[in-house]
Coordinates of C-alpha atoms in Angstrom, one line a residue:
Chain A
M257 CA -15.5 30.1 -0.7
E258 CA -12.1 30.6 -2.3
K259 CA -11.3 28.5 -5.3
F260 CA -10.2 24.9 -4.7
E261 CA -10.8 22.9 -7.9
L262 CA -9.6 19.8 -9.6
H263 CA -9.2 19.6 -13.3
I264 CA -8.7 16.2 -15.0
L265 CA -6.3 16.4 -17.9
G266 CA -6.0 12.7 -18.4
C267 CA -7.3 9.6 -16.5
G268 CA -6.3 6.6 -18.6
S269 CA -3.5 4.2 -17.7
A270 CA -0.4 3.2 -19.6
L271 CA -2.0 1.8 -22.8
P272 CA -3.3 4.6 -25.0
T273 CA -7.0 4.5 -26.0
T274 CA -9.1 6.8 -28.1
R275 CA -11.0 7.6 -24.9
H276 CA -8.3 8.8 -22.5
F277 CA -5.0 10.6 -22.1
P278 CA -2.5 9.2 -19.6
T279 CA -2.5 10.6 -16.1
S280 CA -2.4 14.3 -15.4
Q281 CA -4.4 16.7 -13.2
I282 CA -4.4 20.3 -12.2
V283 CA -5.3 21.4 -8.7
N284 CA -6.3 25.1 -8.7
V285 CA -6.1 26.7 -5.2
R286 CA -7.0 30.4 -5.3
D287 CA -5.7 30.6 -8.9
K288 CA -2.4 29.0 -8.2
L289 CA -2.1 25.9 -10.4
F290 CA -0.4 22.7 -9.2
M291 CA 0.1 19.9 -11.7
I292 CA -0.1 16.3 -10.5
D293 CA 1.7 13.9 -12.9
C294 CA 2.3 14.8 -16.5
G295 CA 1.6 12.0 -18.9
E296 CA 2.0 12.4 -22.7
G297 CA -0.3 15.2 -24.0
A298 CA -0.7 16.9 -20.6
Q299 CA 0.2 20.3 -22.2
L300 CA -2.4 19.8 -24.9
Q301 CA -5.1 19.0 -22.3
F302 CA -4.0 21.9 -20.2
R303 CA -4.7 24.2 -23.1
K304 CA -8.0 22.5 -23.8
S305 CA -9.0 23.2 -20.2
H306 CA -8.4 27.0 -20.7
L307 CA -5.8 27.2 -18.0
K308 CA -2.9 29.6 -17.9
F309 CA 0.7 28.4 -18.0
S310 CA 1.8 31.5 -16.1
R311 CA -0.1 30.3 -13.0
L312 CA 1.7 26.9 -13.0
N313 CA 4.8 26.8 -10.8
H314 CA 4.9 23.4 -9.2
I315 CA 4.6 19.9 -10.7
F316 CA 4.3 16.8 -8.5
I317 CA 5.2 13.5 -10.0
S318 CA 3.9 10.4 -8.2
H319 CA 6.4 7.9 -9.7
L320 CA 8.7 7.4 -12.6
H321 CA 6.5 5.4 -15.0
G322 CA 6.3 6.9 -18.5
D323 CA 2.5 7.4 -18.4
H324 CA 3.0 9.7 -15.4
C325 CA 5.9 11.8 -16.7
F326 CA 6.5 11.7 -20.5
G327 CA 4.6 14.9 -20.9
L328 CA 7.3 16.9 -19.1
L329 CA 9.5 17.2 -22.1
G330 CA 6.9 18.9 -24.2
L331 CA 5.6 21.0 -21.4
V332 CA 9.1 22.3 -20.4
S333 CA 9.9 23.0 -24.1
T334 CA 6.7 24.9 -24.6
L335 CA 7.2 27.1 -21.6
N336 CA 10.6 27.9 -23.0
L337 CA 9.2 28.8 -26.4
L338 CA 6.8 31.1 -24.6
G339 CA 9.7 32.9 -22.9
R340 CA 8.8 32.0 -19.4
T341 CA 11.1 33.6 -16.8
A342 CA 9.7 32.2 -13.5
E343 CA 11.3 29.1 -12.0
L344 CA 9.4 25.9 -12.5
H345 CA 9.6 23.4 -9.6
I346 CA 9.4 19.6 -10.3
H347 CA 8.9 17.5 -7.2
S348 CA 9.4 13.7 -7.6
P349 CA 10.8 10.5 -6.3
K350 CA 14.5 10.2 -6.9
G351 CA 15.9 9.7 -10.3
L352 CA 13.9 12.0 -12.5
R353 CA 16.5 14.8 -12.6
D354 CA 19.3 12.6 -14.0
L355 CA 16.9 11.3 -16.7
L356 CA 15.5 14.6 -17.8
V357 CA 18.3 17.1 -17.6
P358 CA 20.2 15.8 -20.6
M359 CA 17.0 15.9 -22.6
F360 CA 16.2 19.4 -21.5
E361 CA 19.7 20.6 -22.3
F362 CA 19.6 19.1 -25.8
F363 CA 16.2 20.2 -26.8
N364 CA 16.3 23.7 -25.2
K365 CA 19.6 25.2 -26.1
Q366 CA 18.8 28.5 -24.5
M367 CA 16.5 28.2 -21.5
T368 CA 14.7 31.4 -20.6
Y369 CA 13.9 30.0 -17.1
Q370 CA 15.1 27.5 -14.6
V371 CA 13.7 24.1 -13.8
L372 CA 14.4 23.1 -10.2
F373 CA 14.1 19.5 -9.2
H374 CA 13.1 18.6 -5.7
E375 CA 13.5 14.8 -5.2
F376 CA 12.1 13.1 -2.2
D377 CA 12.1 9.7 -0.6
A378 CA 8.6 8.3 -1.3
K379 CA 8.6 5.9 1.7
E380 CA 7.5 8.4 4.5
P381 CA 4.9 11.2 4.4
I382 CA 6.9 14.4 3.8
Q383 CA 5.6 17.9 3.5
I384 CA 7.0 19.0 0.2
Y385 CA 5.2 22.3 -0.3
E386 CA 3.9 25.1 1.8
D387 CA 2.5 28.5 1.3
R388 CA 0.3 30.9 3.2
S389 CA -2.8 28.9 2.6
L390 CA -1.8 25.3 1.6
T391 CA 0.4 22.4 2.4
V392 CA 1.2 19.4 0.1
T393 CA 2.3 16.2 1.8
T394 CA 3.3 12.9 0.2
I395 CA 1.2 9.8 0.8
P396 CA 3.4 6.7 0.6
L397 CA 1.8 4.1 -1.8
R398 CA 2.8 0.6 -2.9
H399 CA 3.5 0.1 -6.5
R400 CA 6.1 -1.6 -8.7
M401 CA 8.5 1.2 -7.9
P402 CA 8.8 4.0 -5.4
C403 CA 5.5 5.9 -5.6
C404 CA 3.4 8.2 -3.5
G405 CA 0.2 10.2 -3.6
F406 CA -0.3 13.8 -2.6
L407 CA -2.4 15.4 0.1
F408 CA -3.4 19.0 -0.6
A409 CA -4.6 20.5 2.7
E410 CA -5.8 24.1 3.2
K411 CA -4.6 25.7 6.3
Q412 CA -7.1 26.9 8.9
R413 CA -8.0 30.4 7.9
P414 CA -8.4 33.3 10.3
N415 CA -11.9 33.9 11.7
H416 CA -14.3 36.2 9.8
I417 CA -14.9 39.6 11.3
I418 CA -18.5 40.5 12.2
R419 CA -18.6 43.9 10.6
E420 CA -21.5 45.2 12.7
M421 CA -19.7 44.5 16.0
I422 CA -16.5 46.0 14.8
D423 CA -18.4 49.2 13.9
F424 CA -20.3 49.1 17.1
Y425 CA -17.1 49.0 19.3
Q426 CA -15.3 51.3 16.9
V427 CA -12.4 48.9 16.7
P428 CA -9.4 50.6 14.9
V429 CA -8.2 49.0 11.6
Y430 CA -4.8 48.1 13.0
E431 CA -6.4 45.8 15.5
L432 CA -8.3 43.7 12.9
N433 CA -5.6 41.2 12.1
R434 CA -5.0 40.3 15.7
I435 CA -8.8 39.9 16.2
K436 CA -9.1 37.7 13.1
N437 CA -6.5 35.5 14.6
G438 CA -8.4 35.1 17.9
A439 CA -7.4 38.0 20.1
D440 CA -10.0 39.7 22.3
Y441 CA -10.5 43.5 22.0
V442 CA -9.8 45.9 24.8
T443 CA -11.7 49.2 24.5
P444 CA -10.0 52.5 25.4
E445 CA -12.1 52.3 28.6
G446 CA -10.5 49.0 29.4
E447 CA -13.5 46.8 28.7
I448 CA -12.6 43.4 27.3
I449 CA -14.7 42.3 24.3
A450 CA -14.4 38.5 23.9
N451 CA -13.3 37.5 20.4
A452 CA -16.3 35.3 20.0
R453 CA -18.5 38.4 20.0
L454 CA -16.4 40.0 17.2
T455 CA -15.8 37.1 14.9
R456 CA -17.3 33.9 13.6
P457 CA -15.3 30.9 12.7
S458 CA -14.0 30.6 9.1
E459 CA -14.9 27.6 7.0
S460 CA -13.2 24.4 7.8
P461 CA -10.1 23.9 5.8
R462 CA -10.6 21.6 2.8
S463 CA -8.4 18.8 1.5
Y464 CA -7.8 16.8 -1.6
A465 CA -6.0 13.4 -1.7
Y466 CA -4.6 11.9 -4.9
C467 CA -3.7 8.2 -4.7
S468 CA -2.3 6.6 -7.8
D469 CA -0.7 4.1 -8.7
T470 CA -1.1 1.6 -5.8
I471 CA -2.1 -1.8 -4.7
Y472 CA -5.0 -1.8 -2.3
L473 CA -3.4 -0.2 0.7
P474 CA -5.6 0.3 3.8
S475 CA -2.7 1.9 5.7
I476 CA -3.3 5.1 3.8
V477 CA -6.7 5.6 5.5
E478 CA -5.2 7.2 8.6
Q479 CA -3.5 9.9 6.6
I480 CA -6.4 10.9 4.4
K481 CA -9.1 10.8 7.2
G482 CA -12.0 13.1 6.3
V483 CA -10.7 14.4 3.0
D484 CA -13.3 16.4 1.1
L485 CA -12.3 14.7 -2.2
L486 CA -10.4 11.6 -2.7
F487 CA -9.1 10.7 -6.1
H488 CA -8.2 7.0 -6.1
E489 CA -7.0 4.8 -8.9
A490 CA -9.4 2.1 -9.9
T491 CA -7.6 0.5 -12.7
F492 CA -9.5 -2.8 -12.7
A493 CA -13.0 -4.2 -12.0
D494 CA -13.7 -6.8 -9.4
E495 CA -13.4 -9.7 -11.8
D496 CA -9.8 -8.7 -12.6
A497 CA -8.8 -8.4 -8.9
P498 CA -6.0 -11.0 -9.3
R499 CA -4.6 -8.9 -12.2
A500 CA -4.9 -5.8 -10.0
K501 CA -2.8 -7.4 -7.2
E502 CA -0.2 -8.8 -9.6
T503 CA 0.3 -5.4 -11.2
F504 CA 0.1 -3.4 -7.9
H505 CA -3.1 -1.7 -8.8
T506 CA -6.6 -1.3 -7.2
T507 CA -10.1 -2.4 -8.1
A508 CA -13.0 0.0 -8.1
T509 CA -14.5 -1.8 -5.0
Q510 CA -11.2 -1.5 -3.1
A511 CA -11.0 2.2 -4.0
A512 CA -14.5 2.7 -2.6
W513 CA -13.5 0.8 0.6
I514 CA -10.7 3.2 1.1
A515 CA -13.0 6.2 0.6
R516 CA -15.5 4.7 3.1
E517 CA -13.0 3.9 5.7
A518 CA -11.4 7.3 5.4
G519 CA -14.7 9.0 5.7
A520 CA -14.1 10.9 2.5
K521 CA -16.9 13.2 1.4
K522 CA -16.5 12.4 -2.3
L523 CA -14.6 9.9 -4.3
M524 CA -13.4 10.2 -7.9
I525 CA -12.0 7.1 -9.6
G526 CA -9.6 7.0 -12.6
H527 CA -6.5 5.5 -14.1
F528 CA -8.8 3.1 -16.0
S529 CA -7.4 0.1 -17.7
A530 CA -7.7 0.2 -21.5
R531 CA -9.7 -3.1 -21.3
Y532 CA -12.9 -1.4 -20.2
E533 CA -14.8 0.1 -23.1
N534 CA -17.5 1.2 -20.8
E535 CA -16.3 2.3 -17.3
N536 CA -19.8 2.2 -15.8
V537 CA -18.9 -1.3 -14.7
L538 CA -16.3 0.3 -12.4
L539 CA -18.6 3.1 -11.3
K540 CA -21.3 0.6 -10.4
E541 CA -19.0 -1.5 -8.3
A542 CA -17.7 1.6 -6.4
V543 CA -21.1 3.1 -5.8
A544 CA -22.3 -0.1 -4.2
I545 CA -19.7 0.6 -1.4
F546 CA -19.4 4.4 -1.5
P547 CA -22.4 6.1 -3.1
D548 CA -20.8 9.5 -3.7
T549 CA -18.4 8.3 -6.4
Q550 CA -17.9 9.7 -9.9
L551 CA -15.8 8.7 -12.8
A552 CA -12.9 10.9 -13.8
K553 CA -13.1 12.2 -17.4
E554 CA -10.9 14.4 -19.5
T555 CA -11.5 18.2 -19.0
L556 CA -13.8 17.5 -16.1
C557 CA -13.5 20.2 -13.4
V558 CA -14.9 19.7 -9.9
S559 CA -14.9 21.8 -6.7
V560 CA -13.1 20.2 -3.8
Chain B
M92 CA -4.4 0.4 -57.6
E93 CA -2.5 -0.9 -54.6
K94 CA -2.8 1.1 -51.4
F95 CA -0.6 4.2 -51.1
E96 CA -2.1 6.6 -48.5
L97 CA -1.1 9.4 -46.2
H98 CA -2.6 9.7 -42.7
I99 CA -2.1 13.0 -40.8
L100 CA -1.7 12.4 -37.1
G101 CA -0.6 15.9 -36.3
C102 CA 0.1 19.0 -38.3
G103 CA 0.7 21.8 -35.8
S104 CA 4.1 23.3 -35.0
A105 CA 6.0 23.6 -31.8
L106 CA 3.5 25.5 -29.7
P107 CA 0.5 23.4 -28.7
T108 CA -3.0 24.6 -29.5
T109 CA -6.4 23.1 -29.0
R110 CA -6.7 22.6 -32.7
H111 CA -3.5 20.6 -33.5
F112 CA -1.1 17.9 -32.4
P113 CA 2.6 18.3 -33.2
T114 CA 3.9 16.7 -36.4
S115 CA 3.4 13.1 -37.2
Q116 CA 2.2 11.2 -40.3
I117 CA 1.7 7.7 -41.4
V118 CA 2.4 6.6 -45.0
N119 CA 0.6 3.4 -45.8
V120 CA 2.1 1.5 -48.7
R121 CA 0.2 -1.8 -49.3
D122 CA -0.6 -2.1 -45.6
K123 CA 3.0 -1.5 -44.5
L124 CA 2.9 1.5 -42.2
F125 CA 5.8 4.1 -42.1
M126 CA 5.7 6.8 -39.6
I127 CA 7.2 10.2 -40.4
D128 CA 8.1 12.2 -37.3
C129 CA 6.6 11.4 -33.9
G130 CA 5.5 14.5 -32.0
E131 CA 3.9 14.3 -28.6
G132 CA 0.6 12.4 -28.7
A133 CA 1.4 10.6 -32.0
Q134 CA 0.5 7.2 -30.5
L135 CA -2.9 8.5 -29.4
Q136 CA -3.6 9.9 -32.9
F137 CA -2.4 6.6 -34.4
R138 CA -5.1 4.8 -32.4
K139 CA -7.6 7.4 -33.3
S140 CA -6.9 6.7 -37.0
H141 CA -7.6 3.0 -36.5
L142 CA -4.2 1.9 -37.6
K143 CA -2.4 -1.3 -36.4
F144 CA 0.8 -1.0 -34.4
S145 CA 1.8 -4.5 -35.7
R146 CA 2.1 -3.0 -39.2
L147 CA 4.5 -0.3 -38.2
N148 CA 8.2 -1.2 -38.5
H149 CA 10.0 2.0 -39.6
I150 CA 9.9 5.5 -38.2
F151 CA 11.6 8.4 -40.0
I152 CA 12.5 11.4 -38.0
S153 CA 13.2 14.6 -40.0
H154 CA 15.2 16.5 -37.3
L155 CA 15.7 16.6 -33.6
H156 CA 13.3 19.2 -32.5
G157 CA 11.0 18.1 -29.7
D158 CA 7.8 18.7 -31.6
H159 CA 9.0 16.1 -34.1
C160 CA 10.2 13.3 -31.8
F161 CA 8.9 13.6 -28.2
G162 CA 6.2 11.0 -29.0
L163 CA 8.8 8.3 -29.4
L164 CA 9.1 7.7 -25.6
G165 CA 5.4 6.9 -25.2
L166 CA 5.1 4.9 -28.5
V167 CA 8.2 2.7 -27.7
S168 CA 6.8 2.0 -24.2
T169 CA 3.4 1.2 -25.5
L170 CA 4.7 -1.3 -28.0
N171 CA 6.6 -2.9 -25.2
L172 CA 3.5 -3.1 -23.0
L173 CA 1.8 -4.8 -25.9
G174 CA 4.5 -7.4 -26.0
R175 CA 5.8 -6.6 -29.5
T176 CA 8.6 -8.9 -30.7
A177 CA 9.4 -7.5 -34.1
E178 CA 12.3 -5.1 -34.4
L179 CA 11.4 -1.4 -34.7
H180 CA 13.7 0.8 -36.9
I181 CA 14.1 4.4 -36.2
H182 CA 15.9 6.4 -38.9
S183 CA 17.1 9.9 -38.0
P184 CA 19.8 12.5 -38.2
K185 CA 22.7 11.9 -35.8
G186 CA 22.2 12.2 -32.1
L187 CA 18.9 10.7 -31.4
R188 CA 20.2 7.3 -30.2
D189 CA 22.4 8.7 -27.4
L190 CA 19.4 10.8 -26.2
L191 CA 16.8 8.1 -26.2
V192 CA 18.6 5.0 -25.2
P193 CA 19.0 6.0 -21.5
M194 CA 15.3 6.9 -21.4
F195 CA 14.2 3.6 -23.1
E196 CA 16.4 1.6 -20.7
F197 CA 15.0 3.3 -17.5
F198 CA 11.4 3.3 -18.5
N199 CA 11.3 -0.2 -20.1
K200 CA 13.2 -2.5 -17.8
Q201 CA 12.5 -5.5 -19.9
M202 CA 12.1 -4.9 -23.5
T203 CA 10.2 -7.5 -25.5
Y204 CA 11.6 -6.2 -28.8
Q205 CA 14.6 -4.4 -30.2
V206 CA 14.7 -0.8 -31.2
L207 CA 17.3 -0.3 -33.9
F208 CA 18.6 3.2 -34.7
H209 CA 19.8 4.1 -38.1
E210 CA 21.4 7.5 -38.1
F211 CA 22.3 9.4 -41.3
D212 CA 23.9 12.5 -42.4
A213 CA 21.1 14.9 -43.5
K214 CA 23.2 16.9 -45.9
E215 CA 23.0 14.6 -49.0
P216 CA 20.1 12.7 -50.4
I217 CA 20.5 9.1 -49.2
Q218 CA 18.4 6.1 -49.9
I219 CA 17.6 4.9 -46.3
Y220 CA 15.0 2.2 -47.0
E221 CA 14.2 -0.2 -49.7
D222 CA 11.9 -3.1 -50.2
R223 CA 10.3 -4.9 -53.2
S224 CA 8.0 -2.1 -54.0
L225 CA 9.3 1.1 -52.4
T226 CA 12.4 3.3 -51.7
V227 CA 12.7 6.1 -49.2
T228 CA 15.3 8.7 -49.8
T229 CA 16.2 11.7 -47.7
I230 CA 15.6 15.3 -49.1
P231 CA 18.2 17.6 -47.6
L232 CA 16.4 20.7 -46.1
R233 CA 17.6 23.9 -44.4
H234 CA 16.5 24.5 -40.9
R235 CA 18.1 25.6 -37.6
M236 CA 19.7 22.1 -37.2
P237 CA 20.4 19.2 -39.5
C238 CA 17.1 18.3 -41.1
C239 CA 15.7 16.5 -44.1
G240 CA 12.5 15.5 -45.8
F241 CA 11.6 12.1 -47.2
L242 CA 10.7 11.0 -50.7
F243 CA 8.6 7.8 -50.8
A244 CA 8.9 6.4 -54.3
E245 CA 7.2 3.3 -55.6
K246 CA 9.3 1.1 -57.9
Q247 CA 8.1 0.5 -61.4
R248 CA 6.0 -2.5 -61.3
P249 CA 6.0 -5.4 -63.8
N250 CA 3.8 -5.1 -66.8
H251 CA 0.3 -6.5 -66.7
I252 CA -0.4 -9.7 -68.6
I253 CA -3.1 -9.6 -71.2
R254 CA -4.9 -12.8 -70.2
E255 CA -6.6 -13.4 -73.6
M256 CA -3.3 -13.3 -75.5
I257 CA -1.6 -15.6 -73.0
D258 CA -4.5 -18.1 -73.5
F259 CA -4.4 -17.6 -77.3
Y260 CA -0.7 -18.5 -77.5
Q261 CA -1.0 -21.1 -74.7
V262 CA 2.0 -19.6 -72.9
P263 CA 3.0 -21.9 -70.1
V264 CA 2.8 -20.6 -66.5
Y265 CA 6.5 -20.7 -65.8
E266 CA 7.1 -18.2 -68.6
L267 CA 4.8 -15.6 -67.0
N268 CA 7.2 -13.8 -64.7
R269 CA 9.8 -13.3 -67.5
I270 CA 7.0 -11.9 -69.7
K271 CA 5.8 -9.6 -67.0
N272 CA 9.3 -8.2 -66.8
G273 CA 9.5 -7.5 -70.5
A274 CA 10.7 -10.7 -72.3
D275 CA 9.2 -11.8 -75.6
Y276 CA 7.6 -15.3 -75.9
V277 CA 9.0 -17.9 -78.3
T278 CA 6.4 -20.5 -79.3
P279 CA 7.3 -24.2 -79.5
E280 CA 7.3 -23.6 -83.3
G281 CA 10.0 -20.9 -82.9
E282 CA 7.6 -17.9 -83.6
I283 CA 8.6 -14.8 -81.6
I284 CA 5.6 -13.0 -80.0
A285 CA 6.7 -9.5 -79.1
N286 CA 6.2 -8.6 -75.4
A287 CA 4.0 -5.6 -76.4
R288 CA 1.4 -8.0 -77.8
L289 CA 1.3 -10.0 -74.5
T290 CA 1.3 -7.2 -71.9
R291 CA 0.2 -3.7 -71.2
P292 CA 2.3 -1.3 -69.1
S293 CA 1.6 -1.2 -65.4
E294 CA 0.6 2.1 -63.7
S295 CA 3.3 4.7 -63.4
P296 CA 5.0 4.4 -60.0
R297 CA 3.7 6.9 -57.5
S298 CA 5.6 9.1 -55.1
Y299 CA 5.1 11.2 -52.0
A300 CA 7.5 13.9 -50.8
Y301 CA 7.4 15.2 -47.2
C302 CA 9.2 18.5 -46.6
S303 CA 9.3 19.9 -43.1
D304 CA 10.8 21.9 -41.4
T305 CA 12.7 24.2 -43.9
I306 CA 13.3 27.7 -45.0
Y307 CA 12.1 28.3 -48.6
L308 CA 14.5 26.1 -50.5
P309 CA 14.1 26.0 -54.3
S310 CA 17.0 23.6 -54.6
I311 CA 14.7 20.7 -53.6
V312 CA 12.6 21.1 -56.7
E313 CA 14.9 18.9 -58.8
Q314 CA 14.7 16.0 -56.4
I315 CA 10.9 16.0 -56.1
K316 CA 10.0 16.7 -59.8
G317 CA 6.6 15.2 -60.7
V318 CA 5.6 13.9 -57.3
D319 CA 2.0 12.8 -57.0
L320 CA 1.7 14.4 -53.6
L321 CA 3.9 17.0 -51.9
F322 CA 3.5 17.7 -48.2
H323 CA 5.2 21.0 -47.6
E324 CA 5.3 23.0 -44.4
A325 CA 3.6 26.4 -44.5
T326 CA 4.2 27.6 -41.0
F327 CA 3.5 31.2 -41.9
A328 CA 1.3 33.5 -44.0
D329 CA 2.8 36.0 -46.4
E330 CA 2.6 38.9 -44.0
D331 CA 4.9 37.0 -41.7
A332 CA 7.5 36.2 -44.3
P333 CA 10.3 37.9 -42.4
R334 CA 9.5 35.7 -39.4
A335 CA 9.5 32.7 -41.6
K336 CA 13.0 33.5 -42.9
E337 CA 14.3 34.3 -39.4
T338 CA 13.1 31.0 -38.0
F339 CA 13.9 28.9 -41.1
H340 CA 10.4 28.2 -42.1
T341 CA 8.3 28.6 -45.2
T342 CA 5.2 30.6 -46.1
A343 CA 2.1 29.2 -47.8
T344 CA 2.9 31.1 -51.0
Q345 CA 6.5 29.8 -51.0
A346 CA 5.3 26.2 -50.5
A347 CA 2.9 26.6 -53.4
W348 CA 5.8 27.9 -55.6
I349 CA 7.8 24.7 -54.7
A350 CA 4.8 22.6 -55.7
R351 CA 4.4 24.5 -59.0
E352 CA 8.0 24.4 -59.9
A353 CA 8.2 20.7 -59.1
G354 CA 5.2 20.0 -61.2
A355 CA 3.6 18.2 -58.2
K356 CA 0.1 16.8 -58.9
K357 CA -1.2 17.8 -55.4
L358 CA 0.0 19.9 -52.5
M359 CA -0.9 19.5 -48.9
I360 CA 0.3 22.2 -46.5
G361 CA 0.8 21.9 -42.7
H362 CA 3.0 22.6 -39.7
F363 CA 0.8 25.6 -39.0
S364 CA 2.0 28.3 -36.6
A365 CA -0.2 28.6 -33.5
R366 CA -0.9 32.2 -34.4
Y367 CA -3.4 31.4 -37.1
E368 CA -6.8 30.7 -35.6
N369 CA -8.2 30.2 -39.1
E370 CA -5.8 28.5 -41.5
N371 CA -7.9 29.4 -44.6
V372 CA -5.6 32.5 -44.9
L373 CA -2.8 30.1 -45.6
L374 CA -4.9 28.0 -48.0
K375 CA -6.0 31.0 -49.9
E376 CA -2.4 32.2 -50.5
A377 CA -1.3 28.8 -51.6
V378 CA -4.2 28.2 -53.9
A379 CA -3.5 31.5 -55.7
I380 CA -0.2 29.9 -56.9
F381 CA -1.1 26.2 -56.9
P382 CA -4.8 25.5 -57.2
D383 CA -4.7 21.8 -56.1
T384 CA -3.7 22.6 -52.5
Q385 CA -5.4 21.3 -49.4
L386 CA -4.9 22.0 -45.7
A387 CA -3.6 19.1 -43.5
K388 CA -5.8 18.2 -40.7
E389 CA -5.7 15.6 -37.9
T390 CA -7.0 12.1 -38.8
L391 CA -7.3 13.2 -42.5
C392 CA -6.4 10.3 -44.9
V393 CA -5.7 10.9 -48.6
S394 CA -4.6 8.7 -51.4
V395 CA -1.3 9.5 -53.0

């Protein structure tokens, strides 16, 4: 299986604690690194996770609250000090560019690389990234300002060739790509060898959904159906459900309901309120609804 | 002795490492907290040092490089989330206000308290803070942009009363303040009791000098003569002296020379370049010139 991993750089919420950094994650898809949110200290945690800045080209910001983007200033400056030349793409809801550009210009007199902003409307699902093996699509959320999650979805990969059958029929090399993509093989004698005899299906494409910050929002279930890993915010415990609603956040129980309804394979909860010294209370509530739940934790790395 | 302590929140330089946070310190004078510089993550380190935000009213920024001020965004936002009402004073060279105010306004729609900027010209020593027991004066430095250090100086305190003598002469309570401040006592019979018989001198006022970032600058010695504690940057080791000069930084040896020439009682070095995995090389070089040197370190607390 090719690499598809999630690194947690920070999983606290807005108020700092001695236990957590504010929100930031790295999705590693075949050694391409994608950052989701960039709270204060994200670059320090990035280093601590032994990741390589040179592999990071895209940053996705869910919404313009400080605990999700204040780390951009330091990160962009550091990449400049390191003499980066590759473009850096920052995808976000509208408004970030106008805020950051004056800061970037003042604090980095001579930029060695370009920062390109891609601003989107967070109201509708939009595919904001695509490469050969992956798409990233926004997941509209409901928070106190325009906000969205992100769905990282692998593309269906070509079938695997059955080496023995290829040898047996002496299929020439130049035919292999067509066959991987489903074509039958016609021998020089005109015999048709069905594709199913030459290949076996590749693994199902995997997907990761990031949902933070948001009020409990069952309407997202449709879009994240069957994800392999769901990260959902669980800022509050059940007893603080009124506070969750008031501040447009989710409880651990509600996050677990979303995972269950979506048929997610695994759930990770995070964006913990500073009020919980021991987050096992959140874990316990979520596990009661969705057993395969785990707590996010700084420098944790899991396979999708 | 009343409290006069230095807390190191971060002592790295611009490039992040897994060992250090960027520059930030807290000076605690009789439980009033003063922040010097506010690199990314300063608020997290503040919490880790078990300090109280409510005791922090003044922040002094040495210069407008990101590794000395990017933490202000998060800190100011956090104080707002906590519902602070007291004014927060930010002292800095010119330019910070115009950069930060648009960010503060966007990220903190409703501020519960006022941030007041006090911008100064970093070229001349200026007293920028004074209270009953303390003054703070800028120390002009030479860096790649306007930059200064800060001299925290206790005021001379009133003499201590010798309780036995006061009792012996039956000095009335209302005379005590005058006597503490040096007056003689005249008995009802007209006898003059010399102040020296009634009091003993208070402790000498203590002082702390913070000098970072700067090229080796012997001209500061005059201003920091006899400080109890000198923090001086020592970004580089001797072998990198050309690089130090080129980037307007100081070597450990040079920092030690400043301490020795100034007759400082103690030296702490910091602002370490990311290139030194083991900073003992810096310590060794400094100790050869000025034995009472120590390395700065995150969450370290020393008495001035």
